[in-house]
Amino acid sequence: MQTQIHQVHIEAIQGDIAKQSDITAVVNAANAQLQIGGGVAGAIHRAAGPGLAKECRPMAPIRPGEAVISGGHNLPNDYVIHCLGPVYGSDKPEEKLLADCYRNALRIADEKQIDSVAFPAISTGAFGYPIEAATDVALKTVKEIIPKLQHVQKIRFVLFGKSDFRVYEAKLKRE
Ligand code: ADP
């Protein structure tokens, strides 16, 4: 599923965030300590190797909504952008904090002149954010920031599960 907003190509695929070899920067649904975890943070750190956690240590802890950038280490990507999503029902206001993740990640990518960025569905796993609401925040925020981007040309949403992919597919079709 793909669409185009202001010359920026937006797409959603079903897949693994740690296997996006044609993308310059992948986004990690990180924990505050920027260390290996479950879900996305597990897949990214396992594929990147221990050098990633080592590089990240001095940047930790990060706050909900914040994003920091590191190298890609053994991943097929030049960079990892680590975002701490809000824990649903606990970090408030959760909609703003989730939007901050997408905004800050794309701002950092553009500052680094990165051409392509892949996002997982931040906060929708262990952090419990309902997928429909999280997808609305992701797409709305990306749409808002796109006119300000000078270097990012492609944004890919990578959904692990089929039903999550279907949610993105349906909502992107309406863009
Ligand atoms: P959070 O703690 O921000 O909720 P999780 O990593 O637990 O982050 O989950 C975020 C989303 O990413 C969930 O929808 C989960 O199903 C999905 N996910 C888990 N592993 C992967 C992976 N390897 N690639 C892409 N998405 C993944």
XYZ file of N, CA, C and O and ligand atoms in Angstrom:
727
model
N 0.848 -1.199 0.000
C 0.000 0.000 0.000
C 0.880 1.244 0.000
O 1.793 1.352 0.805
N 0.662 2.170 -0.937
C 1.493 3.366 -0.967
C 0.716 4.586 -1.435
O -0.299 4.481 -2.107
N 1.234 5.739 -1.024
C 0.636 6.998 -1.453
C 1.730 8.059 -1.486
O 2.877 7.793 -1.153
N 1.383 9.259 -1.897
C 2.376 10.323 -2.026
C 1.793 11.607 -1.442
O 0.679 11.968 -1.750
N 2.554 12.263 -0.569
C 2.121 13.558 -0.037
C 3.267 14.539 -0.243
O 4.376 14.290 0.247
N 3.024 15.623 -0.963
C 4.074 16.640 -1.199
C 5.377 16.002 -1.662
O 6.437 16.270 -1.092
N 5.367 15.153 -2.634
C 6.567 14.483 -3.197
C 7.169 13.429 -2.271
O 8.176 12.819 -2.624
N 6.630 13.253 -1.069
C 7.179 12.218 -0.180
C 6.348 10.940 -0.353
O 5.119 10.970 -0.271
N 7.072 9.849 -0.587
C 6.431 8.559 -0.814
C 6.151 7.921 0.557
O 7.051 7.809 1.383
N 4.917 7.528 0.786
C 4.558 6.891 2.058
C 4.022 5.499 1.769
O 3.176 5.334 0.884
N 4.519 4.513 2.508
C 4.034 3.156 2.256
C 3.924 2.367 3.551
O 4.561 2.704 4.554
N 3.089 1.340 3.516
C 2.952 0.421 4.646
C 3.186 -0.988 4.122
O 2.675 -1.354 3.058
N 4.002 -1.735 4.863
C 4.238 -3.131 4.487
C 4.129 -3.999 5.733
O 4.261 -3.499 6.854
N 3.910 -5.284 5.522
C 3.987 -6.222 6.634
C 5.394 -6.792 6.638
O 5.889 -7.227 5.583
N 6.089 -6.732 7.770
C 7.459 -7.232 7.783
C 8.156 -7.010 9.105
O 7.518 -6.724 10.127
N 9.497 -7.124 9.046
C 10.342 -7.038 10.230
C 11.182 -5.767 10.118
O 11.911 -5.588 9.137
N 11.105 -4.896 11.107
C 11.821 -3.614 11.080
C 13.339 -3.818 10.987
O 14.041 -2.948 10.471
N 13.826 -4.958 11.435
C 15.269 -5.202 11.411
C 15.750 -5.728 10.051
O 16.922 -6.022 9.881
N 14.833 -5.825 9.083
C 15.218 -6.370 7.765
C 14.857 -5.428 6.622
O 14.437 -5.875 5.551
N 15.046 -4.128 6.850
C 14.681 -3.132 5.830
C 15.960 -2.622 5.158
O 16.435 -1.523 5.412
N 16.531 -3.444 4.284
C 17.882 -3.171 3.778
C 17.944 -1.994 2.812
O 19.030 -1.469 2.575
N 16.820 -1.561 2.252
C 16.857 -0.446 1.303
C 16.531 0.898 1.969
O 16.270 1.888 1.294
N 16.548 0.927 3.307
C 16.152 2.140 4.051
C 17.372 2.688 4.809
O 18.138 1.923 5.383
N 17.536 4.000 4.841
C 18.726 4.600 5.463
C 18.641 4.610 6.997
O 19.626 4.340 7.673
N 17.473 4.911 7.544
C 17.327 4.954 9.013
C 16.093 4.188 9.450
O 14.990 4.443 8.948
N 16.277 3.259 10.400
C 15.114 2.569 10.966
C 14.851 3.127 12.364
O 15.785 3.495 13.078
N 13.585 3.176 12.725
C 13.195 3.707 14.031
C 12.995 2.542 14.998
O 12.360 1.540 14.670
N 13.557 2.724 16.188
C 13.414 1.726 17.251
C 12.338 2.174 18.227
O 12.336 3.320 18.673
N 11.406 1.286 18.554
C 10.466 1.524 19.664
C 11.248 1.189 20.931
O 11.196 0.071 21.442
N 12.006 2.176 21.389
C 13.030 1.942 22.411
C 12.456 1.924 23.822
O 11.310 2.325 24.049
N 13.293 1.477 24.756
C 12.995 1.687 26.178
C 13.845 2.873 26.639
O 14.763 3.303 25.941
N 13.534 3.411 27.823
C 14.193 4.633 28.286
C 15.703 4.470 28.387
O 16.463 5.414 28.168
N 16.147 3.261 28.686
C 17.582 3.013 28.860
C 18.301 2.738 27.539
O 19.513 2.548 27.516
N 17.536 2.682 26.432
C 18.096 2.440 25.094
C 18.857 1.112 25.026
O 19.849 0.984 24.316
N 18.356 0.135 25.773
C 19.011 -1.173 25.785
C 18.117 -2.211 25.106
O 16.969 -1.927 24.768
N 18.651 -3.414 24.925
C 17.879 -4.489 24.292
C 16.627 -4.757 25.130
O 16.656 -4.628 26.359
N 15.517 -5.057 24.436
C 14.265 -5.323 25.151
C 13.482 -6.372 24.390
O 14.072 -7.180 23.667
N 12.167 -6.325 24.522
C 11.330 -7.241 23.755
C 10.922 -6.576 22.450
O 11.344 -5.452 22.164
N 10.109 -7.236 21.661
C 9.531 -6.652 20.444
C 10.565 -6.018 19.536
O 11.592 -6.616 19.219
N 10.294 -4.775 19.134
C 11.146 -4.058 18.188
C 12.558 -3.870 18.756
O 13.554 -4.082 18.049
N 12.657 -3.467 20.011
C 13.979 -3.214 20.618
C 14.806 -4.492 20.696
O 16.038 -4.445 20.652
N 14.161 -5.635 20.782
C 14.866 -6.914 20.772
C 15.378 -7.221 19.374
O 16.553 -7.540 19.180
N 14.495 -7.079 18.392
C 14.864 -7.407 17.003
C 15.986 -6.490 16.519
O 16.952 -6.948 15.893
N 15.889 -5.203 16.828
C 16.897 -4.242 16.352
C 18.240 -4.477 17.043
O 19.279 -4.539 16.382
N 18.243 -4.638 18.355
C 19.522 -4.829 19.059
C 20.164 -6.173 18.709
O 21.386 -6.261 18.576
N 19.362 -7.197 18.535
C 19.927 -8.506 18.162
C 20.609 -8.418 16.800
O 21.718 -8.898 16.610
N 19.930 -7.764 15.853
C 20.495 -7.661 14.506
C 21.686 -6.703 14.465
O 22.625 -6.910 13.696
N 21.658 -5.666 15.292
C 22.723 -4.659 15.269
C 23.985 -5.146 15.973
O 25.091 -4.732 15.636
N 23.817 -6.008 16.979
C 24.959 -6.457 17.784
C 25.182 -5.548 18.980
O 24.580 -4.474 19.072
N 26.087 -5.971 19.899
C 26.252 -5.266 21.169
C 26.795 -3.837 21.047
O 26.660 -3.031 21.962
N 27.396 -3.510 19.923
C 27.914 -2.148 19.718
C 26.819 -1.101 19.784
O 27.071 0.051 20.165
N 25.604 -1.474 19.426
C 24.502 -0.502 19.445
C 24.187 -0.081 20.877
O 24.093 1.119 21.183
N 24.028 -1.055 21.766
C 23.723 -0.731 23.172
C 24.858 0.084 23.788
O 24.623 1.013 24.561
N 26.073 -0.245 23.401
C 27.243 0.476 23.924
C 27.229 1.939 23.463
O 27.437 2.860 24.257
N 26.958 2.141 22.194
C 26.912 3.524 21.685
C 25.792 4.324 22.352
O 25.925 5.516 22.608
N 24.680 3.639 22.636
C 23.498 4.328 23.162
C 23.602 4.687 24.646
O 22.926 5.608 25.109
N 24.415 3.958 25.396
C 24.447 4.115 26.854
C 24.597 5.572 27.315
O 23.830 6.021 28.167
N 25.525 6.346 26.746
C 25.678 7.732 27.212
C 24.478 8.635 26.902
O 24.342 9.698 27.501
N 23.614 8.230 25.971
C 22.451 9.074 25.606
C 21.248 8.787 26.506
O 20.269 9.519 26.484
N 21.300 7.719 27.292
C 20.164 7.303 28.127
C 20.224 7.976 29.495
O 21.307 8.364 29.935
N 19.094 8.145 30.183
C 17.756 7.747 29.752
C 17.110 8.828 28.881
O 17.474 9.998 28.973
N 16.156 8.402 28.041
C 15.366 9.377 27.287
C 13.943 9.393 27.855
O 13.524 8.465 28.547
N 13.219 10.475 27.547
C 11.854 10.652 28.067
C 10.825 10.282 26.996
O 11.132 10.327 25.804
N 9.589 9.984 27.399
C 8.549 9.691 26.400
C 8.421 10.845 25.396
O 8.408 12.013 25.779
N 8.375 10.501 24.122
C 8.261 11.497 23.059
C 9.600 11.919 22.486
O 9.667 12.519 21.417
N 10.678 11.598 23.197
C 12.011 12.009 22.767
C 12.577 11.018 21.731
O 12.203 9.843 21.719
N 13.509 11.519 20.909
C 14.175 10.652 19.928
C 15.653 10.981 19.900
O 16.033 12.146 20.007
N 16.490 9.959 19.771
C 17.943 10.147 19.623
C 18.417 9.236 18.492
O 17.773 8.238 18.173
N 19.565 9.599 17.917
C 20.044 8.842 16.749
C 21.393 8.192 17.039
O 22.220 8.750 17.764
N 21.570 6.995 16.473
C 22.853 6.278 16.595
C 23.194 5.688 15.234
O 22.386 5.751 14.295
N 24.365 5.056 15.164
C 24.721 4.318 13.956
C 23.922 3.030 13.859
O 23.235 2.632 14.802
N 24.017 2.361 12.723
C 23.247 1.135 12.510
C 23.981 -0.139 12.887
O 23.399 -1.216 12.903
N 25.293 -0.013 13.139
C 26.121 -1.183 13.502
C 25.914 -2.325 12.499
O 26.008 -2.071 11.307
N 25.543 -3.525 12.934
C 25.421 -4.634 11.971
C 24.072 -4.698 11.258
O 23.810 -5.650 10.504
N 23.232 -3.700 11.474
C 21.975 -3.642 10.714
C 22.288 -3.222 9.274
O 23.324 -2.608 9.025
N 21.381 -3.495 8.354
C 21.634 -3.061 6.966
C 21.341 -1.570 6.759
O 21.201 -1.127 5.624
N 21.235 -0.801 7.844
C 20.869 0.624 7.770
C 22.006 1.471 8.333
O 22.720 1.032 9.230
N 22.144 2.690 7.844
C 23.215 3.581 8.340
C 22.920 4.066 9.756
O 23.838 4.331 10.530
N 21.640 4.242 10.063
C 21.259 4.841 11.343
C 20.092 4.099 11.994
O 19.245 3.516 11.303
N 20.033 4.241 13.349
C 18.834 3.871 14.106
C 18.386 5.130 14.842
O 19.205 5.808 15.478
N 17.111 5.458 14.733
C 16.543 6.573 15.498
C 15.697 5.944 16.600
O 14.752 5.194 16.320
N 16.079 6.195 17.856
C 15.433 5.551 18.997
C 14.373 6.486 19.565
O 14.689 7.611 19.959
N 13.130 6.013 19.621
C 12.026 6.817 20.173
C 11.444 6.072 21.366
O 11.209 4.861 21.289
N 11.172 6.819 22.424
C 10.450 6.223 23.561
C 8.995 6.640 23.456
O 8.659 7.818 23.627
N 8.133 5.687 23.153
C 6.701 5.970 23.066
C 6.091 6.062 24.456
O 6.692 5.637 25.445
N 4.874 6.647 24.556
C 4.177 6.685 25.845
C 3.594 5.321 26.213
O 3.163 4.572 25.333
N 3.595 5.014 27.496
C 2.870 3.839 27.988
C 1.403 4.258 28.052
O 1.065 5.246 28.714
N 0.564 3.539 27.317
C -0.851 3.925 27.217
C -1.528 3.856 28.585
O -1.385 2.875 29.307
N -2.236 4.948 28.914
C -2.940 4.993 30.194
C -2.076 5.470 31.345
O -2.555 5.605 32.460
N -0.794 5.766 31.061
C 0.095 6.153 32.151
C 0.894 7.420 31.816
O 0.893 8.375 32.586
N 1.574 7.471 30.663
C 2.300 8.678 30.249
C 1.320 9.598 29.510
O 0.808 9.231 28.459
N 1.086 10.788 30.058
C 0.046 11.656 29.475
C 0.593 13.028 29.131
O 1.498 13.502 29.816
N 0.017 13.735 28.137
C -1.043 13.255 27.239
C -0.462 12.311 26.180
O 0.426 12.674 25.435
N -1.016 11.118 26.107
C -0.396 10.070 25.287
C -0.402 10.400 23.790
O 0.544 10.071 23.079
N -1.475 11.100 23.333
C -1.541 11.413 21.906
C -0.403 12.361 21.514
O 0.269 12.173 20.502
N -0.175 13.379 22.345
C 0.909 14.337 22.067
C 2.273 13.642 22.156
O 3.143 13.868 21.315
N 2.440 12.798 23.167
C 3.743 12.136 23.333
C 4.037 11.185 22.172
O 5.173 11.089 21.710
N 2.997 10.516 21.671
C 3.204 9.624 20.523
C 3.504 10.458 19.273
O 4.409 10.128 18.499
N 2.772 11.553 19.096
C 3.034 12.442 17.952
C 4.457 12.990 18.030
O 5.153 13.083 17.014
N 4.916 13.340 19.230
C 6.287 13.841 19.406
C 7.313 12.838 18.880
O 8.326 13.223 18.303
N 7.067 11.542 19.108
C 7.991 10.510 18.607
C 8.151 10.634 17.092
O 9.277 10.659 16.580
N 7.033 10.668 16.378
C 7.101 10.713 14.909
C 7.696 12.043 14.441
O 8.527 12.077 13.534
N 7.296 13.141 15.095
C 7.808 14.476 14.746
C 9.318 14.557 14.976
O 10.068 14.972 14.105
N 9.749 14.152 16.169
C 11.165 14.261 16.513
C 12.021 13.329 15.654
O 13.123 13.696 15.240
N 11.532 12.134 15.384
C 12.295 11.196 14.551
C 12.496 11.775 13.152
O 13.607 11.742 12.602
N 11.447 12.337 12.576
C 11.570 12.876 11.215
C 12.393 14.159 11.203
O 13.133 14.418 10.254
N 12.309 14.944 12.253
C 13.127 16.165 12.349
C 14.615 15.787 12.385
O 15.430 16.331 11.639
N 14.956 14.811 13.215
C 16.354 14.374 13.315
C 16.823 13.786 11.987
O 17.927 14.066 11.518
N 15.979 12.980 11.360
C 16.345 12.382 10.068
C 16.626 13.474 9.042
O 17.622 13.424 8.313
N 15.778 14.473 8.993
C 15.952 15.534 8.010
C 17.215 16.343 8.295
O 17.940 16.710 7.373
N 17.491 16.582 9.573
C 18.721 17.302 9.941
C 19.963 16.553 9.469
O 20.962 17.153 9.110
N 19.888 15.219 9.492
C 21.029 14.384 9.066
C 21.006 14.121 7.560
O 21.762 13.294 7.058
N 20.076 14.752 6.863
C 19.944 14.606 5.405
C 19.672 13.157 4.999
O 20.191 12.662 3.986
N 18.877 12.484 5.807
C 18.507 11.089 5.543
C 17.347 11.066 4.544
O 16.404 11.845 4.661
N 17.429 10.171 3.567
C 16.416 10.157 2.501
C 15.241 9.222 2.782
O 14.144 9.423 2.257
N 15.458 8.187 3.613
C 14.374 7.223 3.822
C 14.355 6.740 5.279
O 15.405 6.495 5.876
N 13.141 6.614 5.831
C 12.960 6.264 7.244
C 11.870 5.195 7.345
O 10.820 5.322 6.710
N 12.134 4.152 8.149
C 11.107 3.131 8.391
C 10.706 3.138 9.864
O 11.572 3.125 10.745
N 9.412 3.179 10.107
C 8.867 3.197 11.469
C 8.155 1.892 11.803
O 7.374 1.393 10.976
N 8.297 1.399 13.031
C 7.361 0.376 13.524
C 6.151 1.109 14.117
O 6.148 2.341 14.166
N 5.165 0.357 14.565
C 3.996 0.985 15.199
C 4.332 1.228 16.680
O 4.010 0.409 17.555
N 4.993 2.376 16.918
C 5.498 2.718 18.258
C 4.359 2.663 19.302
O 3.237 3.121 19.018
N 4.668 2.123 20.464
C 3.760 2.043 21.631
C 2.637 1.018 21.523
O 1.871 0.856 22.473
N 2.496 0.339 20.365
C 1.327 -0.544 20.218
C 1.584 -1.979 20.676
O 0.699 -2.829 20.567
N 2.792 -2.246 21.195
C 3.083 -3.591 21.696
C 2.986 -3.609 23.204
O 1.901 -3.455 23.776
N 4.136 -3.733 23.849
C 4.181 -3.791 25.316
C 3.551 -2.548 25.958
O 3.019 -2.626 27.070
N 3.598 -1.394 25.265
C 3.081 -0.151 25.849
C 1.570 0.026 25.681
O 1.001 1.001 26.183
N 0.910 -0.887 24.962
C -0.548 -0.990 25.012
C -1.387 0.036 24.272
O -2.610 0.093 24.480
N -0.799 0.853 23.406
C -1.594 1.863 22.683
C -2.448 1.151 21.636
O -1.914 0.390 20.820
N -3.772 1.371 21.600
C -4.609 0.672 20.607
C -4.163 1.026 19.185
O -3.892 2.189 18.891
N -4.105 0.037 18.324
C -3.519 0.219 16.991
C -4.267 1.261 16.162
O -3.641 2.076 15.474
N -5.602 1.268 16.216
C -6.360 2.231 15.387
C -5.999 3.660 15.773
O -5.700 4.497 14.922
N -6.037 3.943 17.057
C -5.746 5.301 17.537
C -4.284 5.662 17.275
O -3.983 6.793 16.869
N -3.383 4.716 17.469
C -1.956 4.982 17.246
C -1.685 5.258 15.764
O -0.856 6.121 15.430
N -2.383 4.556 14.898
C -2.203 4.761 13.455
C -2.691 6.153 13.052
O -2.049 6.844 12.262
N -3.815 6.574 13.603
C -4.320 7.927 13.320
C -3.288 8.977 13.710
O -3.036 9.924 12.970
N -2.687 8.818 14.888
C -1.677 9.782 15.354
C -0.463 9.758 14.410
O 0.031 10.818 13.992
N -0.006 8.569 14.056
C 1.183 8.445 13.192
C 0.933 9.126 11.843
O 1.742 9.945 11.393
N -0.185 8.821 11.215
C -0.430 9.357 9.866
C -0.691 10.862 9.903
O -0.196 11.606 9.058
N -1.430 11.320 10.901
C -1.714 12.753 11.022
C -0.419 13.535 11.234
O -0.176 14.567 10.597
N 0.446 13.030 12.104
C 1.686 13.732 12.430
C 2.629 13.764 11.236
O 3.225 14.792 10.925
N 2.743 12.635 10.561
C 3.608 12.564 9.389
C 3.117 13.536 8.309
O 3.898 14.279 7.715
N 1.811 13.569 8.105
C 1.242 14.492 7.112
C 1.545 15.947 7.453
O 1.853 16.756 6.592
N 1.468 16.259 8.743
C 1.718 17.641 9.180
C 3.167 18.056 8.969
O 3.447 19.196 8.635
N 4.087 17.146 9.192
C 5.508 17.519 9.163
C 6.097 17.454 7.742
O 7.087 18.129 7.450
N 5.488 16.693 6.878
C 6.049 16.500 5.533
C 6.374 17.811 4.796
O 7.452 17.930 4.212
N 5.509 18.813 4.817
C 5.863 20.044 4.082
C 7.140 20.717 4.587
O 7.731 21.515 3.882
N 7.554 20.381 5.808
C 8.766 20.998 6.369
C 10.030 20.194 6.059
O 11.137 20.620 6.389
N 9.888 19.017 5.475
C 11.052 18.153 5.241
C 11.749 18.515 3.935
O 11.100 18.759 2.922
N 13.076 18.507 3.974
C 13.838 18.830 2.759
C 14.577 17.624 2.200
O 14.925 17.620 1.024
N 14.853 16.640 3.024
C 15.693 15.527 2.581
C 14.966 14.182 2.575
O 15.275 13.323 1.759
N 14.042 13.979 3.515
C 13.339 12.691 3.594
C 12.397 12.560 2.396
O 11.562 13.436 2.158
N 12.592 11.505 1.632
C 11.758 11.294 0.440
C 10.854 10.079 0.555
O 9.912 9.920 -0.200
N 11.214 9.202 1.514
C 10.394 7.990 1.649
C 10.169 7.670 3.123
O 11.114 7.697 3.920
N 8.911 7.388 3.485
C 8.566 6.969 4.846
C 7.830 5.637 4.735
O 6.824 5.532 4.027
N 8.366 4.637 5.416
C 7.755 3.301 5.363
C 7.283 2.913 6.768
O 8.045 3.025 7.729
N 6.060 2.448 6.856
C 5.563 1.880 8.111
C 5.665 0.361 7.992
O 5.133 -0.227 7.037
N 6.372 -0.243 8.956
C 6.574 -1.697 8.921
C 5.753 -2.326 10.037
O 6.027 -2.103 11.223
N 4.748 -3.076 9.654
C 3.843 -3.699 10.629
C 4.148 -5.183 10.720
O 4.273 -5.856 9.688
N 4.283 -5.626 11.938
C 4.655 -7.017 12.175
C 3.485 -7.951 11.887
O 3.645 -8.968 11.234
N 2.331 -7.586 12.374
C 1.164 -8.468 12.256
C 0.269 -8.087 11.092
O 0.213 -6.922 10.690
N -0.425 -9.085 10.565
C -1.308 -8.841 9.418
C -2.431 -7.870 9.765
O -2.766 -6.984 8.974
N -3.027 -8.015 10.947
C -4.167 -7.142 11.273
C -3.706 -5.698 11.443
O -4.409 -4.756 11.054
N -2.488 -5.481 11.974
C -1.956 -4.115 12.075
C -1.705 -3.534 10.683
O -2.003 -2.374 10.414
N -1.172 -4.370 9.812
C -0.955 -3.924 8.429
C -2.270 -3.515 7.778
O -2.362 -2.486 7.111
N -3.311 -4.310 8.013
C -4.631 -4.006 7.423
C -5.163 -2.647 7.889
O -5.812 -1.927 7.141
N -4.898 -2.320 9.153
C -5.341 -1.015 9.689
C -4.639 0.111 8.927
O -5.276 1.067 8.474
N -3.326 -0.007 8.764
C -2.570 1.019 8.020
C -3.043 1.099 6.574
O -3.209 2.178 6.019
N -3.233 -0.065 5.979
C -3.651 -0.116 4.578
C -4.958 0.639 4.382
O -5.087 1.483 3.490
N -5.928 0.369 5.257
C -7.242 1.008 5.130
C -7.140 2.522 5.321
O -7.742 3.298 4.581
N -6.348 2.945 6.294
C -6.260 4.380 6.586
C -5.435 5.108 5.524
O -5.755 6.248 5.162
N -4.396 4.485 4.997
C -3.582 5.128 3.949
C -4.384 5.292 2.664
O -4.205 6.259 1.938
N -5.266 4.350 2.405
C -6.108 4.428 1.195
C -6.954 5.682 1.218
O -7.320 6.211 0.174
N -7.286 6.150 2.424
C -8.164 7.323 2.545
C -7.370 8.626 2.456
O -7.960 9.696 2.469
N -6.042 8.552 2.425
C -5.230 9.788 2.372
C -5.332 10.424 0.988
O -5.432 9.767 -0.002
P 6.297 -0.572 22.500
O 7.039 -0.921 23.779
O 6.623 0.843 22.010
O 4.857 -0.880 22.560
P 6.944 -3.043 21.035
O 8.279 -3.350 20.436
O 6.498 -3.857 22.194
O 7.018 -1.469 21.382
O 5.823 -3.115 19.920
C 5.556 -2.121 18.967
C 4.902 -2.753 17.749
O 5.901 -3.381 16.948
C 3.882 -3.844 18.059
O 2.784 -3.675 17.185
C 4.627 -5.138 17.744
O 3.744 -6.141 17.271
C 5.519 -4.711 16.608
N 6.745 -5.487 16.420
C 7.324 -6.414 17.241
N 8.452 -6.895 16.696
C 8.609 -6.269 15.489
C 9.566 -6.344 14.429
N 10.615 -7.161 14.488
N 9.372 -5.538 13.343
C 8.319 -4.701 13.253
N 7.381 -4.586 14.223
C 7.518 -5.358 15.318
